[in-house]
PDB file of C-alpha atoms in Angstrom:
ATOM      1  CA  UNK A   1     -86.643 212.638 212.443  1.00 63.00           C
ATOM      2  CA  UNK A   2     -87.581 211.689 208.908  1.00 85.00           C
ATOM      3  CA  UNK A   3     -86.329 208.229 207.875  1.00 88.00           C
ATOM      4  CA  UNK A   4     -85.017 209.544 204.550  1.00 90.00           C
ATOM      5  CA  UNK A   5     -82.924 212.148 206.391  1.00 90.00           C
ATOM      6  CA  UNK A   6     -81.576 209.468 208.756  1.00 85.00           C
ATOM      7  CA  UNK A   7     -80.646 207.095 205.928  1.00 85.00           C
ATOM      8  CA  UNK A   8     -79.083 209.857 203.854  1.00 89.00           C
ATOM      9  CA  UNK A   9     -77.128 211.158 206.849  1.00 88.00           C
ATOM     10  CA  UNK A  10     -75.884 207.666 207.676  1.00 84.00           C
ATOM     11  CA  UNK A  11     -74.724 207.162 204.089  1.00 81.00           C
ATOM     12  CA  UNK A  12     -72.933 210.496 204.004  1.00 86.00           C
ATOM     13  CA  UNK A  13     -71.257 209.935 207.359  1.00 85.00           C
ATOM     14  CA  UNK A  14     -70.171 206.435 206.362  1.00 80.00           C
ATOM     15  CA  UNK A  15     -68.870 207.742 203.048  1.00 79.00           C
ATOM     16  CA  UNK A  16     -66.670 210.388 204.660  1.00 85.00           C
ATOM     17  CA  UNK A  17     -65.264 208.167 207.408  1.00 85.00           C
ATOM     18  CA  UNK A  18     -62.093 207.565 205.381  1.00 82.00           C
ATOM     19  CA  UNK A  19     -61.374 211.304 205.437  1.00 86.00           C
ATOM     20  CA  UNK A  20     -61.330 211.323 209.223  1.00 87.00           C
ATOM     21  CA  UNK A  21     -59.324 208.113 209.418  1.00 87.00           C
ATOM     22  CA  UNK A  22     -56.746 209.558 207.010  1.00 85.00           C
ATOM     23  CA  UNK A  23     -56.498 212.720 209.102  1.00 90.00           C
ATOM     24  CA  UNK A  24     -56.082 210.736 212.319  1.00 91.00           C
ATOM     25  CA  UNK A  25     -53.475 208.482 210.705  1.00 88.00           C
ATOM     26  CA  UNK A  26     -51.575 211.559 209.484  1.00 90.00           C
ATOM     27  CA  UNK A  27     -51.562 212.768 213.096  1.00 94.00           C
ATOM     28  CA  UNK A  28     -49.894 209.493 214.120  1.00 93.00           C
ATOM     29  CA  UNK A  29     -52.837 207.485 215.431  1.00 93.00           C
ATOM     30  CA  UNK A  30     -52.906 203.748 214.690  1.00 92.00           C
ATOM     31  CA  UNK A  31     -56.008 201.742 213.724  1.00 90.00           C
ATOM     32  CA  UNK A  32     -56.901 200.740 217.267  1.00 91.00           C
ATOM     33  CA  UNK A  33     -56.645 204.325 218.473  1.00 94.00           C
ATOM     34  CA  UNK A  34     -58.845 205.447 215.566  1.00 91.00           C
ATOM     35  CA  UNK A  35     -61.408 202.828 216.598  1.00 91.00           C
ATOM     36  CA  UNK A  36     -61.299 204.057 220.209  1.00 92.00           C
ATOM     37  CA  UNK A  37     -61.836 207.658 219.111  1.00 93.00           C
ATOM     38  CA  UNK A  38     -64.698 206.721 216.794  1.00 89.00           C
ATOM     39  CA  UNK A  39     -66.437 204.476 219.324  1.00 88.00           C
ATOM     40  CA  UNK A  40     -66.032 207.054 222.111  1.00 92.00           C
ATOM     41  CA  UNK A  41     -67.545 209.904 220.097  1.00 91.00           C
ATOM     42  CA  UNK A  42     -70.287 207.690 218.659  1.00 88.00           C
ATOM     43  CA  UNK A  43     -71.260 206.543 222.144  1.00 89.00           C
ATOM     44  CA  UNK A  44     -71.114 210.109 223.451  1.00 94.00           C
ATOM     45  CA  UNK A  45     -73.402 211.358 220.663  1.00 91.00           C
ATOM     46  CA  UNK A  46     -75.808 208.472 221.217  1.00 90.00           C
ATOM     47  CA  UNK A  47     -75.965 209.021 225.000  1.00 94.00           C
ATOM     48  CA  UNK A  48     -76.549 212.756 224.557  1.00 95.00           C
ATOM     49  CA  UNK A  49     -79.254 212.162 221.942  1.00 92.00           C
ATOM     50  CA  UNK A  50     -81.041 209.531 224.037  1.00 93.00           C
ATOM     51  CA  UNK A  51     -80.722 211.635 227.185  1.00 95.00           C
ATOM     52  CA  UNK A  52     -82.586 214.411 225.430  1.00 95.00           C
ATOM     53  CA  UNK A  53     -85.176 212.437 223.442  1.00 92.00           C
ATOM     54  CA  UNK A  54     -85.752 209.028 225.100  1.00 92.00           C
ATOM     55  CA  UNK A  55     -84.028 208.217 228.384  1.00 92.00           C
ATOM     56  CA  UNK A  56     -85.809 204.860 228.640  1.00 92.00           C
ATOM     57  CA  UNK A  57     -83.554 203.475 225.904  1.00 89.00           C
ATOM     58  CA  UNK A  58     -80.502 204.014 228.092  1.00 89.00           C
ATOM     59  CA  UNK A  59     -81.672 201.308 230.497  1.00 89.00           C
ATOM     60  CA  UNK A  60     -80.334 197.801 229.856  1.00 86.00           C
ATOM     61  CA  UNK A  61     -81.806 194.648 231.339  1.00 89.00           C
ATOM     62  CA  UNK A  62     -79.176 192.579 233.142  1.00 89.00           C
ATOM     63  CA  UNK A  63     -79.954 189.526 230.999  1.00 90.00           C
ATOM     64  CA  UNK A  64     -79.251 191.539 227.826  1.00 88.00           C
ATOM     65  CA  UNK A  65     -75.756 192.702 228.813  1.00 88.00           C
ATOM     66  CA  UNK A  66     -74.108 189.703 227.121  1.00 89.00           C
ATOM     67  CA  UNK A  67     -75.790 190.652 223.829  1.00 86.00           C
ATOM     68  CA  UNK A  68     -74.628 194.251 224.124  1.00 83.00           C
ATOM     69  CA  UNK A  69     -71.087 193.098 224.801  1.00 85.00           C
ATOM     70  CA  UNK A  70     -70.992 190.525 222.000  1.00 84.00           C
ATOM     71  CA  UNK A  71     -72.965 192.024 219.168  1.00 83.00           C
ATOM     72  CA  UNK A  72     -72.528 195.619 220.163  1.00 76.00           C
ATOM     73  CA  UNK A  73     -69.197 196.399 221.680  1.00 78.00           C
ATOM     74  CA  UNK A  74     -66.926 193.585 220.487  1.00 83.00           C
ATOM     75  CA  UNK A  75     -68.334 193.281 216.971  1.00 86.00           C
ATOM     76  CA  UNK A  76     -68.237 197.041 216.367  1.00 85.00           C
ATOM     77  CA  UNK A  77     -64.699 197.337 217.677  1.00 88.00           C
ATOM     78  CA  UNK A  78     -63.502 194.309 215.689  1.00 89.00           C
ATOM     79  CA  UNK A  79     -65.251 195.440 212.496  1.00 87.00           C
ATOM     80  CA  UNK A  80     -63.907 198.987 212.702  1.00 88.00           C
ATOM     81  CA  UNK A  81     -60.408 197.788 213.517  1.00 91.00           C
ATOM     82  CA  UNK A  82     -60.383 195.457 210.494  1.00 90.00           C
ATOM     83  CA  UNK A  83     -61.799 198.160 208.227  1.00 88.00           C
ATOM     84  CA  UNK A  84     -59.348 200.845 209.349  1.00 88.00           C
ATOM     85  CA  UNK A  85     -56.422 198.421 209.201  1.00 89.00           C
ATOM     86  CA  UNK A  86     -57.435 197.401 205.666  1.00 88.00           C
ATOM     87  CA  UNK A  87     -57.511 201.064 204.634  1.00 85.00           C
ATOM     88  CA  UNK A  88     -53.995 201.488 206.009  1.00 84.00           C
ATOM     89  CA  UNK A  89     -52.536 198.266 204.584  1.00 88.00           C
ATOM     90  CA  UNK A  90     -54.083 198.648 201.137  1.00 84.00           C
ATOM     91  CA  UNK A  91     -53.389 202.366 201.020  1.00 80.00           C
ATOM     92  CA  UNK A  92     -56.858 203.588 200.225  1.00 78.00           C
ATOM     93  CA  UNK A  93     -60.524 203.123 200.939  1.00 78.00           C
ATOM     94  CA  UNK A  94     -61.732 201.752 197.588  1.00 78.00           C
ATOM     95  CA  UNK A  95     -60.886 198.059 198.001  1.00 80.00           C
ATOM     96  CA  UNK A  96     -61.879 197.822 201.703  1.00 83.00           C
ATOM     97  CA  UNK A  97     -65.205 199.489 200.875  1.00 79.00           C
ATOM     98  CA  UNK A  98     -65.695 197.119 197.976  1.00 80.00           C
ATOM     99  CA  UNK A  99     -65.067 194.131 200.216  1.00 80.00           C
ATOM    100  CA  UNK A 100     -67.483 195.594 202.736  1.00 80.00           C
ATOM    101  CA  UNK A 101     -70.216 195.806 200.116  1.00 78.00           C
ATOM    102  CA  UNK A 102     -69.665 192.144 199.314  1.00 82.00           C
ATOM    103  CA  UNK A 103     -71.022 191.253 202.769  1.00 83.00           C
ATOM    104  CA  UNK A 104     -74.554 190.509 201.487  1.00 81.00           C
ATOM    105  CA  UNK A 105     -73.073 188.033 199.022  1.00 85.00           C
ATOM    106  CA  UNK A 106     -71.179 186.252 201.783  1.00 87.00           C
ATOM    107  CA  UNK A 107     -74.225 186.226 204.068  1.00 88.00           C
ATOM    108  CA  UNK A 108     -76.459 184.787 201.359  1.00 89.00           C
ATOM    109  CA  UNK A 109     -73.990 182.053 200.443  1.00 89.00           C
ATOM    110  CA  UNK A 110     -73.252 181.110 204.059  1.00 91.00           C
ATOM    111  CA  UNK A 111     -76.980 181.112 204.906  1.00 92.00           C
ATOM    112  CA  UNK A 112     -77.563 178.685 202.056  1.00 92.00           C
ATOM    113  CA  UNK A 113     -74.911 176.252 203.295  1.00 94.00           C
ATOM    114  CA  UNK A 114     -75.121 176.648 207.076  1.00 94.00           C
ATOM    115  CA  UNK A 115     -78.822 177.387 207.639  1.00 93.00           C
ATOM    116  CA  UNK A 116     -80.187 175.631 204.531  1.00 94.00           C
ATOM    117  CA  UNK A 117     -81.947 178.823 203.531  1.00 92.00           C
ATOM    118  CA  UNK A 118     -83.605 178.574 200.157  1.00 91.00           C
ATOM    119  CA  UNK A 119     -82.373 180.657 197.252  1.00 89.00           C
ATOM    120  CA  UNK A 120     -85.376 182.065 195.401  1.00 92.00           C
ATOM    121  CA  UNK A 121     -85.448 184.096 192.199  1.00 93.00           C
ATOM    122  CA  UNK A 122     -85.455 187.422 194.059  1.00 92.00           C
ATOM    123  CA  UNK A 123     -82.346 186.515 196.085  1.00 90.00           C
ATOM    124  CA  UNK A 124     -80.456 185.224 193.067  1.00 90.00           C
ATOM    125  CA  UNK A 125     -81.389 188.374 191.125  1.00 92.00           C
ATOM    126  CA  UNK A 126     -80.192 190.559 194.028  1.00 88.00           C
ATOM    127  CA  UNK A 127     -76.963 188.546 194.186  1.00 87.00           C
ATOM    128  CA  UNK A 128     -76.447 188.931 190.443  1.00 89.00           C
ATOM    129  CA  UNK A 129     -77.146 192.698 190.538  1.00 90.00           C
ATOM    130  CA  UNK A 130     -74.727 193.106 193.465  1.00 85.00           C
ATOM    131  CA  UNK A 131     -71.963 191.284 191.614  1.00 84.00           C
ATOM    132  CA  UNK A 132     -72.593 193.289 188.423  1.00 87.00           C
ATOM    133  CA  UNK A 133     -72.531 196.544 190.431  1.00 84.00           C
ATOM    134  CA  UNK A 134     -69.275 195.567 192.090  1.00 80.00           C
ATOM    135  CA  UNK A 135     -67.781 194.749 188.689  1.00 80.00           C
ATOM    136  CA  UNK A 136     -68.736 198.219 187.451  1.00 82.00           C
ATOM    137  CA  UNK A 137     -67.237 199.859 190.541  1.00 75.00           C
ATOM    138  CA  UNK A 138     -63.946 197.991 190.265  1.00 71.00           C
ATOM    139  CA  UNK A 139     -63.678 198.444 186.542  1.00 73.00           C
ATOM    140  CA  UNK A 140     -63.603 194.677 186.025  1.00 68.00           C
ATOM    141  CA  UNK A 141     -65.535 195.039 182.781  1.00 71.00           C
ATOM    142  CA  UNK A 142     -62.701 197.132 181.342  1.00 71.00           C
ATOM    143  CA  UNK A 143     -60.545 193.996 181.220  1.00 65.00           C
ATOM    144  CA  UNK A 144     -63.096 191.814 179.430  1.00 59.00           C
TER     145      UNK A 144
END
């Protein structure tokens, strides 16, 4: 599959996730149940796709199971739960999505302090552009 199609599809699917979460919440599901539904159907789609196109990727080395549990299962469940709960508590998707898009800023700052990663001109420019973009999205410039 073309990489542009994959990236575009991922963006569209991520963008409409709040619609499905709102529908599930209206049906009485809580955040954890929404996470379970999402993870189940995502895993089902992935297993079907890999079963058809590349069965070798369904095999996991025993030594790698801990990584799948930690970075795969637990982090995805925790992330989705926090995101869906934020949508419910805040009453919309705008602020949770905005906070989500601040992740690169947090990663860059923490990498500087914890891993002593150097900040070069390109990284600082990307950080600045991200902050400016977030200000436009939130309407922060309207108050200046």
